[in-house]
C-alpha positions as semicolon CSV with decimal commas, in nm:
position;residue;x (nm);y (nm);z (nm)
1;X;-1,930;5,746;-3,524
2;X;-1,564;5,783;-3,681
3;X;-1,345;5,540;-3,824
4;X;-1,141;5,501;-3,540
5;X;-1,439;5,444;-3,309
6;X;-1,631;5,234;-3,563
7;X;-1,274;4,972;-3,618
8;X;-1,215;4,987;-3,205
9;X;-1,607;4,889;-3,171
10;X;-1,577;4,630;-3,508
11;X;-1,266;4,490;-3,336
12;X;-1,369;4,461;-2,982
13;X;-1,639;4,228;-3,119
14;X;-1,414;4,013;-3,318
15;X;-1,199;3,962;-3,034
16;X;-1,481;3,841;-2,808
17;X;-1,538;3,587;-3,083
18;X;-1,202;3,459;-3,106
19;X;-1,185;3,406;-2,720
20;X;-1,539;3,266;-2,744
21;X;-1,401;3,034;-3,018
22;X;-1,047;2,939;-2,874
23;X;-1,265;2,851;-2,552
24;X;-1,487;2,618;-2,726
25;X;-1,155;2,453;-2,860
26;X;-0,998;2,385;-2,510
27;X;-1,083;2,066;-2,361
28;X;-1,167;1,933;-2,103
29;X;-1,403;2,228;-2,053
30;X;-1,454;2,347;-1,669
31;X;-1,702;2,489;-1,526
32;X;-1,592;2,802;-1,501
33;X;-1,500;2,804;-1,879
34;X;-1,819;2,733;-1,938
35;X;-1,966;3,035;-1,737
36;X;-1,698;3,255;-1,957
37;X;-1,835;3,103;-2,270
38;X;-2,191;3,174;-2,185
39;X;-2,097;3,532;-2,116
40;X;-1,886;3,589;-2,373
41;X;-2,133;3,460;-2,606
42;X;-2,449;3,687;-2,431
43;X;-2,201;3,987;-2,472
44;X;-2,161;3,909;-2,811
45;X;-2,519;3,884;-2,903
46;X;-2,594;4,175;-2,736
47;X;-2,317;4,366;-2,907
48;X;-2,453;4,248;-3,254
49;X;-2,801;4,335;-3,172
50;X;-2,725;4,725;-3,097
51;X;-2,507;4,698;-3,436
52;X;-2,795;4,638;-3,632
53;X;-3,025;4,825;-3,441
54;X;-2,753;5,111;-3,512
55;X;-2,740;5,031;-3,847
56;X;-3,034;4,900;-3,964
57;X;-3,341;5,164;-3,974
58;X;-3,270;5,397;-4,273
59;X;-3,247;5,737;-4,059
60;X;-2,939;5,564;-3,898
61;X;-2,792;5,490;-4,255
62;X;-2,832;5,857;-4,309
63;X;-2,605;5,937;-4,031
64;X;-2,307;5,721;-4,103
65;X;-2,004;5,826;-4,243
66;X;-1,857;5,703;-4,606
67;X;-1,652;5,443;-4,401
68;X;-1,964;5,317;-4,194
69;X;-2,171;5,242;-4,523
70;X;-1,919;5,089;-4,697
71;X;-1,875;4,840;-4,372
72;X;-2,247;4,781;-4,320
73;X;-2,406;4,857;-4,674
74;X;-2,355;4,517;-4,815
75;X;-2,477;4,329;-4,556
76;X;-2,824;4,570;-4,500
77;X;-2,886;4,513;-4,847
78;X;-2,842;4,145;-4,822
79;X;-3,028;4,110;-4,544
80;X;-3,275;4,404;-4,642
């Protein structure tokens, strides 16, 4: 993965957070902003969860650029 895809992916994710967030915030809730939480929230998940499957086994960490590691190094090794 390059930078450029690795920042569009990193940044796609943070922006479904924010909306998920900013959602959370409005009030009263609807039901349909409740059906776009839930989904933003499963998307998210499921975008973390093939992040760290990407990241996480140490073949993968072989494959990632100098840009990758320093993004996801800290946090393997935390979490390691």
């Amino acid at each position: 993965m390059t930078r450029e895809e690795a920042l569009v992916n990193l940044q796609m994710i943070k922006s479904r957070g924010v909306l998920a967030l900013r959602l959370l915030e409005v009030t009263p809730r609807t039901p349909a902003t409740e059906n776009e939480i839930r989904r933003l929230v499963s998307d998210l998940k499921n975008d973390l969860q093939r992040e760290f499957e990407r990241t996480s086994p140490e073949s993968s960490q072989k494959k990632m650029t100098m840009f990758e590691l320093s993004i996801y190094s800290p946090t393997i090794e935390e979490h390691g």
